[in-house]
PDB file of N, CA and C in Angstrom:
ATOM      1  N   MET A   1     -11.847   6.299  12.310  1.00  0.00           N
ATOM      2  CA  MET A   1     -10.779   5.414  11.897  1.00  0.00           C
ATOM      3  C   MET A   1     -11.367   4.301  11.034  1.00  0.00           C
ATOM      4  N   ASN A   2     -10.633   3.951  10.016  1.00  0.00           N
ATOM      5  CA  ASN A   2     -11.033   2.882   9.114  1.00  0.00           C
ATOM      6  C   ASN A   2     -10.073   1.712   9.257  1.00  0.00           C
ATOM      7  N   THR A   3     -10.530   0.548   8.879  1.00  0.00           N
ATOM      8  CA  THR A   3      -9.694  -0.642   8.895  1.00  0.00           C
ATOM      9  C   THR A   3      -9.380  -1.013   7.450  1.00  0.00           C
ATOM     10  N   TYR A   4      -8.107  -1.228   7.183  1.00  0.00           N
ATOM     11  CA  TYR A   4      -7.647  -1.586   5.844  1.00  0.00           C
ATOM     12  C   TYR A   4      -6.997  -2.968   5.894  1.00  0.00           C
ATOM     13  N   LEU A   5      -7.235  -3.755   4.854  1.00  0.00           N
ATOM     14  CA  LEU A   5      -6.686  -5.100   4.741  1.00  0.00           C
ATOM     15  C   LEU A   5      -5.723  -5.147   3.572  1.00  0.00           C
ATOM     16  N   ILE A   6      -4.574  -5.782   3.794  1.00  0.00           N
ATOM     17  CA  ILE A   6      -3.548  -5.880   2.756  1.00  0.00           C
ATOM     18  C   ILE A   6      -3.098  -7.332   2.658  1.00  0.00           C
ATOM     19  N   PRO A   7      -3.338  -8.003   1.511  1.00  0.00           N
ATOM     20  CA  PRO A   7      -2.809  -9.351   1.343  1.00  0.00           C
ATOM     21  C   PRO A   7      -1.291  -9.274   1.185  1.00  0.00           C
ATOM     22  N   MET A   8      -0.585 -10.140   1.918  1.00  0.00           N
ATOM     23  CA  MET A   8       0.878 -10.108   1.893  1.00  0.00           C
ATOM     24  C   MET A   8       1.442 -11.519   1.902  1.00  0.00           C
ATOM     25  N   ASN A   9       2.676 -11.634   1.465  1.00  0.00           N
ATOM     26  CA  ASN A   9       3.436 -12.872   1.561  1.00  0.00           C
ATOM     27  C   ASN A   9       4.887 -12.479   1.743  1.00  0.00           C
ATOM     28  N   GLU A  10       5.423 -12.782   2.914  1.00  0.00           N
ATOM     29  CA  GLU A  10       6.819 -12.466   3.205  1.00  0.00           C
ATOM     30  C   GLU A  10       7.693 -13.718   3.143  1.00  0.00           C
ATOM     31  N   GLY A  11       7.257 -14.691   2.369  1.00  0.00           N
ATOM     32  CA  GLY A  11       8.038 -15.902   2.183  1.00  0.00           C
ATOM     33  C   GLY A  11       7.616 -17.055   3.070  1.00  0.00           C
ATOM     34  N   THR A  12       6.771 -16.800   4.050  1.00  0.00           N
ATOM     35  CA  THR A  12       6.317 -17.859   4.945  1.00  0.00           C
ATOM     36  C   THR A  12       4.892 -18.276   4.653  1.00  0.00           C
ATOM     37  N   GLY A  13       4.332 -17.771   3.580  1.00  0.00           N
ATOM     38  CA  GLY A  13       2.954 -18.062   3.209  1.00  0.00           C
ATOM     39  C   GLY A  13       2.107 -16.809   3.251  1.00  0.00           C
ATOM     40  N   PRO A  14       1.040 -16.796   2.496  1.00  0.00           N
ATOM     41  CA  PRO A  14       0.204 -15.598   2.424  1.00  0.00           C
ATOM     42  C   PRO A  14      -0.592 -15.372   3.706  1.00  0.00           C
ATOM     43  N   TYR A  15      -0.847 -14.102   3.972  1.00  0.00           N
ATOM     44  CA  TYR A  15      -1.680 -13.710   5.103  1.00  0.00           C
ATOM     45  C   TYR A  15      -2.278 -12.347   4.816  1.00  0.00           C
ATOM     46  N   ILE A  16      -3.223 -11.937   5.639  1.00  0.00           N
ATOM     47  CA  ILE A  16      -3.874 -10.640   5.510  1.00  0.00           C
ATOM     48  C   ILE A  16      -3.412  -9.763   6.671  1.00  0.00           C
ATOM     49  N   LYS A  17      -2.814  -8.626   6.333  1.00  0.00           N
ATOM     50  CA  LYS A  17      -2.373  -7.660   7.352  1.00  0.00           C
ATOM     51  C   LYS A  17      -3.490  -6.644   7.540  1.00  0.00           C
ATOM     52  N   LYS A  18      -3.752  -6.272   8.791  1.00  0.00           N
ATOM     53  CA  LYS A  18      -4.780  -5.285   9.113  1.00  0.00           C
ATOM     54  C   LYS A  18      -4.105  -4.026   9.629  1.00  0.00           C
ATOM     55  N   ILE A  19      -4.514  -2.886   9.086  1.00  0.00           N
ATOM     56  CA  ILE A  19      -4.011  -1.594   9.540  1.00  0.00           C
ATOM     57  C   ILE A  19      -5.204  -0.676   9.788  1.00  0.00           C
ATOM     58  N   VAL A  20      -5.192  -0.012  10.927  1.00  0.00           N
ATOM     59  CA  VAL A  20      -6.233   0.961  11.265  1.00  0.00           C
ATOM     60  C   VAL A  20      -5.645   2.346  11.041  1.00  0.00           C
ATOM     61  N   ALA A  21      -6.340   3.145  10.221  1.00  0.00           N
ATOM     62  CA  ALA A  21      -5.852   4.485   9.888  1.00  0.00           C
ATOM     63  C   ALA A  21      -7.036   5.369   9.484  1.00  0.00           C
ATOM     64  N   ASN A  22      -6.767   6.665   9.402  1.00  0.00           N
ATOM     65  CA  ASN A  22      -7.810   7.622   9.018  1.00  0.00           C
ATOM     66  C   ASN A  22      -8.129   7.592   7.537  1.00  0.00           C
ATOM     67  N   SER A  23      -7.162   7.178   6.704  1.00  0.00           N
ATOM     68  CA  SER A  23      -7.366   7.172   5.256  1.00  0.00           C
ATOM     69  C   SER A  23      -6.481   6.106   4.624  1.00  0.00           C
ATOM     70  N   GLU A  24      -6.742   5.816   3.358  1.00  0.00           N
ATOM     71  CA  GLU A  24      -5.910   4.847   2.646  1.00  0.00           C
ATOM     72  C   GLU A  24      -4.468   5.351   2.558  1.00  0.00           C
ATOM     73  N   ARG A  25      -4.318   6.635   2.362  1.00  0.00           N
ATOM     74  CA  ARG A  25      -2.969   7.219   2.306  1.00  0.00           C
ATOM     75  C   ARG A  25      -2.224   6.999   3.623  1.00  0.00           C
ATOM     76  N   ALA A  26      -2.916   7.226   4.746  1.00  0.00           N
ATOM     77  CA  ALA A  26      -2.304   7.012   6.059  1.00  0.00           C
ATOM     78  C   ALA A  26      -1.981   5.529   6.269  1.00  0.00           C
ATOM     79  N   ALA A  27      -2.825   4.631   5.768  1.00  0.00           N
ATOM     80  CA  ALA A  27      -2.568   3.193   5.874  1.00  0.00           C
ATOM     81  C   ALA A  27      -1.311   2.825   5.088  1.00  0.00           C
ATOM     82  N   LYS A  28      -1.159   3.396   3.890  1.00  0.00           N
ATOM     83  CA  LYS A  28       0.042   3.140   3.093  1.00  0.00           C
ATOM     84  C   LYS A  28       1.290   3.645   3.807  1.00  0.00           C
ATOM     85  N   GLU A  29       1.176   4.803   4.434  1.00  0.00           N
ATOM     86  CA  GLU A  29       2.318   5.359   5.163  1.00  0.00           C
ATOM     87  C   GLU A  29       2.701   4.479   6.354  1.00  0.00           C
ATOM     88  N   LYS A  30       1.696   3.959   7.070  1.00  0.00           N
ATOM     89  CA  LYS A  30       1.976   3.064   8.198  1.00  0.00           C
ATOM     90  C   LYS A  30       2.643   1.774   7.718  1.00  0.00           C
ATOM     91  N   LEU A  31       2.112   1.199   6.634  1.00  0.00           N
ATOM     92  CA  LEU A  31       2.685  -0.028   6.098  1.00  0.00           C
ATOM     93  C   LEU A  31       4.109   0.218   5.619  1.00  0.00           C
ATOM     94  N   TYR A  32       4.334   1.331   4.942  1.00  0.00           N
ATOM     95  CA  TYR A  32       5.679   1.698   4.488  1.00  0.00           C
ATOM     96  C   TYR A  32       6.635   1.765   5.675  1.00  0.00           C
ATOM     97  N   LYS A  33       6.229   2.455   6.738  1.00  0.00           N
ATOM     98  CA  LYS A  33       7.082   2.596   7.921  1.00  0.00           C
ATOM     99  C   LYS A  33       7.416   1.239   8.534  1.00  0.00           C
ATOM    100  N   GLN A  34       6.422   0.371   8.639  1.00  0.00           N
ATOM    101  CA  GLN A  34       6.646  -0.957   9.203  1.00  0.00           C
ATOM    102  C   GLN A  34       7.642  -1.754   8.348  1.00  0.00           C
ATOM    103  N   LEU A  35       7.464  -1.721   7.035  1.00  0.00           N
ATOM    104  CA  LEU A  35       8.350  -2.469   6.141  1.00  0.00           C
ATOM    105  C   LEU A  35       9.741  -1.857   6.093  1.00  0.00           C
ATOM    106  N   TYR A  36       9.808  -0.533   6.082  1.00  0.00           N
ATOM    107  CA  TYR A  36      11.103   0.159   6.052  1.00  0.00           C
ATOM    108  C   TYR A  36      11.912  -0.170   7.312  1.00  0.00           C
ATOM    109  N   ASP A  37      11.236  -0.214   8.450  1.00  0.00           N
ATOM    110  CA  ASP A  37      11.911  -0.547   9.706  1.00  0.00           C
ATOM    111  C   ASP A  37      12.341  -2.017   9.749  1.00  0.00           C
ATOM    112  N   LYS A  38      11.563  -2.886   9.132  1.00  0.00           N
ATOM    113  CA  LYS A  38      11.836  -4.330   9.177  1.00  0.00           C
ATOM    114  C   LYS A  38      12.933  -4.756   8.204  1.00  0.00           C
ATOM    115  N   TYR A  39      12.961  -4.155   7.013  1.00  0.00           N
ATOM    116  CA  TYR A  39      13.907  -4.562   5.969  1.00  0.00           C
ATOM    117  C   TYR A  39      14.887  -3.429   5.682  1.00  0.00           C
ATOM    118  N   GLU A  40      16.127  -3.622   6.051  1.00  0.00           N
ATOM    119  CA  GLU A  40      17.141  -2.580   5.929  1.00  0.00           C
ATOM    120  C   GLU A  40      17.554  -2.290   4.491  1.00  0.00           C
ATOM    121  N   PHE A  41      17.297  -3.208   3.566  1.00  0.00           N
ATOM    122  CA  PHE A  41      17.768  -3.041   2.198  1.00  0.00           C
ATOM    123  C   PHE A  41      16.888  -2.131   1.350  1.00  0.00           C
ATOM    124  N   VAL A  42      15.707  -1.770   1.824  1.00  0.00           N
ATOM    125  CA  VAL A  42      14.808  -0.959   0.996  1.00  0.00           C
ATOM    126  C   VAL A  42      15.242   0.499   0.973  1.00  0.00           C
ATOM    127  N   GLU A  43      15.085   1.092  -0.193  1.00  0.00           N
ATOM    128  CA  GLU A  43      15.389   2.516  -0.377  1.00  0.00           C
ATOM    129  C   GLU A  43      14.241   3.144  -1.142  1.00  0.00           C
ATOM    130  N   GLY A  44      13.723   4.224  -0.644  1.00  0.00           N
ATOM    131  CA  GLY A  44      12.625   4.922  -1.290  1.00  0.00           C
ATOM    132  C   GLY A  44      11.803   5.649  -0.248  1.00  0.00           C
ATOM    133  N   ASP A  45      11.019   6.599  -0.716  1.00  0.00           N
ATOM    134  CA  ASP A  45      10.249   7.440   0.196  1.00  0.00           C
ATOM    135  C   ASP A  45       8.778   7.054   0.304  1.00  0.00           C
ATOM    136  N   THR A  46       8.309   6.138  -0.546  1.00  0.00           N
ATOM    137  CA  THR A  46       6.901   5.738  -0.509  1.00  0.00           C
ATOM    138  C   THR A  46       6.784   4.227  -0.651  1.00  0.00           C
ATOM    139  N   LEU A  47       5.622   3.717  -0.307  1.00  0.00           N
ATOM    140  CA  LEU A  47       5.354   2.292  -0.440  1.00  0.00           C
ATOM    141  C   LEU A  47       5.488   1.856  -1.892  1.00  0.00           C
ATOM    142  N   ASP A  48       4.983   2.666  -2.807  1.00  0.00           N
ATOM    143  CA  ASP A  48       5.073   2.337  -4.233  1.00  0.00           C
ATOM    144  C   ASP A  48       6.524   2.182  -4.681  1.00  0.00           C
ATOM    145  N   GLU A  49       7.410   3.002  -4.154  1.00  0.00           N
ATOM    146  CA  GLU A  49       8.821   2.950  -4.542  1.00  0.00           C
ATOM    147  C   GLU A  49       9.530   1.704  -4.021  1.00  0.00           C
ATOM    148  N   ILE A  50       9.128   1.202  -2.865  1.00  0.00           N
ATOM    149  CA  ILE A  50       9.834   0.041  -2.310  1.00  0.00           C
ATOM    150  C   ILE A  50       9.192  -1.297  -2.676  1.00  0.00           C
ATOM    151  N   GLN A  51       7.985  -1.280  -3.245  1.00  0.00           N
ATOM    152  CA  GLN A  51       7.312  -2.532  -3.590  1.00  0.00           C
ATOM    153  C   GLN A  51       8.125  -3.373  -4.568  1.00  0.00           C
ATOM    154  N   GLY A  52       8.736  -2.767  -5.558  1.00  0.00           N
ATOM    155  CA  GLY A  52       9.554  -3.503  -6.514  1.00  0.00           C
ATOM    156  C   GLY A  52      10.756  -4.150  -5.851  1.00  0.00           C
ATOM    157  N   GLN A  53      11.400  -3.436  -4.955  1.00  0.00           N
ATOM    158  CA  GLN A  53      12.556  -3.975  -4.229  1.00  0.00           C
ATOM    159  C   GLN A  53      12.140  -5.164  -3.365  1.00  0.00           C
ATOM    160  N   LEU A  54      11.017  -5.035  -2.707  1.00  0.00           N
ATOM    161  CA  LEU A  54      10.524  -6.117  -1.864  1.00  0.00           C
ATOM    162  C   LEU A  54      10.143  -7.330  -2.708  1.00  0.00           C
ATOM    163  N   SER A  55       9.526  -7.093  -3.849  1.00  0.00           N
ATOM    164  CA  SER A  55       9.128  -8.178  -4.741  1.00  0.00           C
ATOM    165  C   SER A  55      10.339  -8.986  -5.210  1.00  0.00           C
ATOM    166  N   GLU A  56      11.433  -8.306  -5.494  1.00  0.00           N
ATOM    167  CA  GLU A  56      12.664  -8.996  -5.914  1.00  0.00           C
ATOM    168  C   GLU A  56      13.196  -9.917  -4.823  1.00  0.00           C
ATOM    169  N   GLU A  57      12.856  -9.621  -3.569  1.00  0.00           N
ATOM    170  CA  GLU A  57      13.298 -10.435  -2.432  1.00  0.00           C
ATOM    171  C   GLU A  57      12.246 -11.464  -2.018  1.00  0.00           C
ATOM    172  N   GLY A  58      11.189 -11.603  -2.827  1.00  0.00           N
ATOM    173  CA  GLY A  58      10.147 -12.584  -2.536  1.00  0.00           C
ATOM    174  C   GLY A  58       9.095 -12.116  -1.552  1.00  0.00           C
ATOM    175  N   ILE A  59       8.993 -10.814  -1.367  1.00  0.00           N
ATOM    176  CA  ILE A  59       8.004 -10.237  -0.455  1.00  0.00           C
ATOM    177  C   ILE A  59       6.936  -9.552  -1.307  1.00  0.00           C
ATOM    178  N   ASP A  60       5.743 -10.135  -1.300  1.00  0.00           N
ATOM    179  CA  ASP A  60       4.662  -9.626  -2.142  1.00  0.00           C
ATOM    180  C   ASP A  60       3.655  -8.853  -1.302  1.00  0.00           C
ATOM    181  N   ILE A  61       3.271  -7.690  -1.812  1.00  0.00           N
ATOM    182  CA  ILE A  61       2.287  -6.838  -1.151  1.00  0.00           C
ATOM    183  C   ILE A  61       1.151  -6.607  -2.133  1.00  0.00           C
ATOM    184  N   GLY A  62      -0.047  -6.959  -1.715  1.00  0.00           N
ATOM    185  CA  GLY A  62      -1.208  -6.799  -2.581  1.00  0.00           C
ATOM    186  C   GLY A  62      -1.833  -5.426  -2.458  1.00  0.00           C
ATOM    187  N   GLN A  63      -2.958  -5.283  -3.098  1.00  0.00           N
ATOM    188  CA  GLN A  63      -3.710  -4.028  -3.080  1.00  0.00           C
ATOM    189  C   GLN A  63      -4.310  -3.798  -1.698  1.00  0.00           C
ATOM    190  N   ILE A  64      -4.436  -2.547  -1.314  1.00  0.00           N
ATOM    191  CA  ILE A  64      -5.041  -2.196  -0.029  1.00  0.00           C
ATOM    192  C   ILE A  64      -6.560  -2.082  -0.207  1.00  0.00           C
ATOM    193  N   TYR A  65      -7.297  -2.740   0.698  1.00  0.00           N
ATOM    194  CA  TYR A  65      -8.753  -2.734   0.649  1.00  0.00           C
ATOM    195  C   TYR A  65      -9.297  -2.165   1.937  1.00  0.00           C
ATOM    196  N   ASP A  66     -10.324  -1.332   1.825  1.00  0.00           N
ATOM    197  CA  ASP A  66     -11.061  -0.889   2.994  1.00  0.00           C
ATOM    198  C   ASP A  66     -11.990  -2.030   3.383  1.00  0.00           C
ATOM    199  N   ILE A  67     -12.020  -2.400   4.641  1.00  0.00           N
ATOM    200  CA  ILE A  67     -12.823  -3.546   5.087  1.00  0.00           C
ATOM    201  C   ILE A  67     -14.295  -3.340   4.750  1.00  0.00           C
ATOM    202  N   ASP A  68     -14.749  -2.088   4.641  1.00  0.00           N
ATOM    203  CA  ASP A  68     -16.140  -1.804   4.310  1.00  0.00           C
ATOM    204  C   ASP A  68     -16.506  -2.313   2.917  1.00  0.00           C
ATOM    205  N   GLU A  69     -15.536  -2.525   2.050  1.00  0.00           N
ATOM    206  CA  GLU A  69     -15.801  -3.056   0.713  1.00  0.00           C
ATOM    207  C   GLU A  69     -16.359  -4.475   0.773  1.00  0.00           C
ATOM    208  N   PHE A  70     -16.170  -5.165   1.880  1.00  0.00           N
ATOM    209  CA  PHE A  70     -16.599  -6.550   1.998  1.00  0.00           C
ATOM    210  C   PHE A  70     -17.890  -6.704   2.794  1.00  0.00           C
ATOM    211  N   MET A  71     -18.489  -5.592   3.165  1.00  0.00           N
ATOM    212  CA  MET A  71     -19.726  -5.657   3.964  1.00  0.00           C
ATOM    213  C   MET A  71     -20.921  -5.333   3.122  1.00  0.00           C
TER     214      MET A  71
END
């Protein structure tokens, strides 16, 4: 399992979200599921598809980084 870090801002200030997954693709899928469940207005099948919708609502999602990149 790998640890992935995602810079985010949901309107309350920036923070770093941590997701543990087998791959970057799996991390994106987990993040998509979490955001899809939290925000009812999003429509799309992938994280890339809903990022624009979230951005319009003031929810910013940064690039996904493997924590190993910082070691």
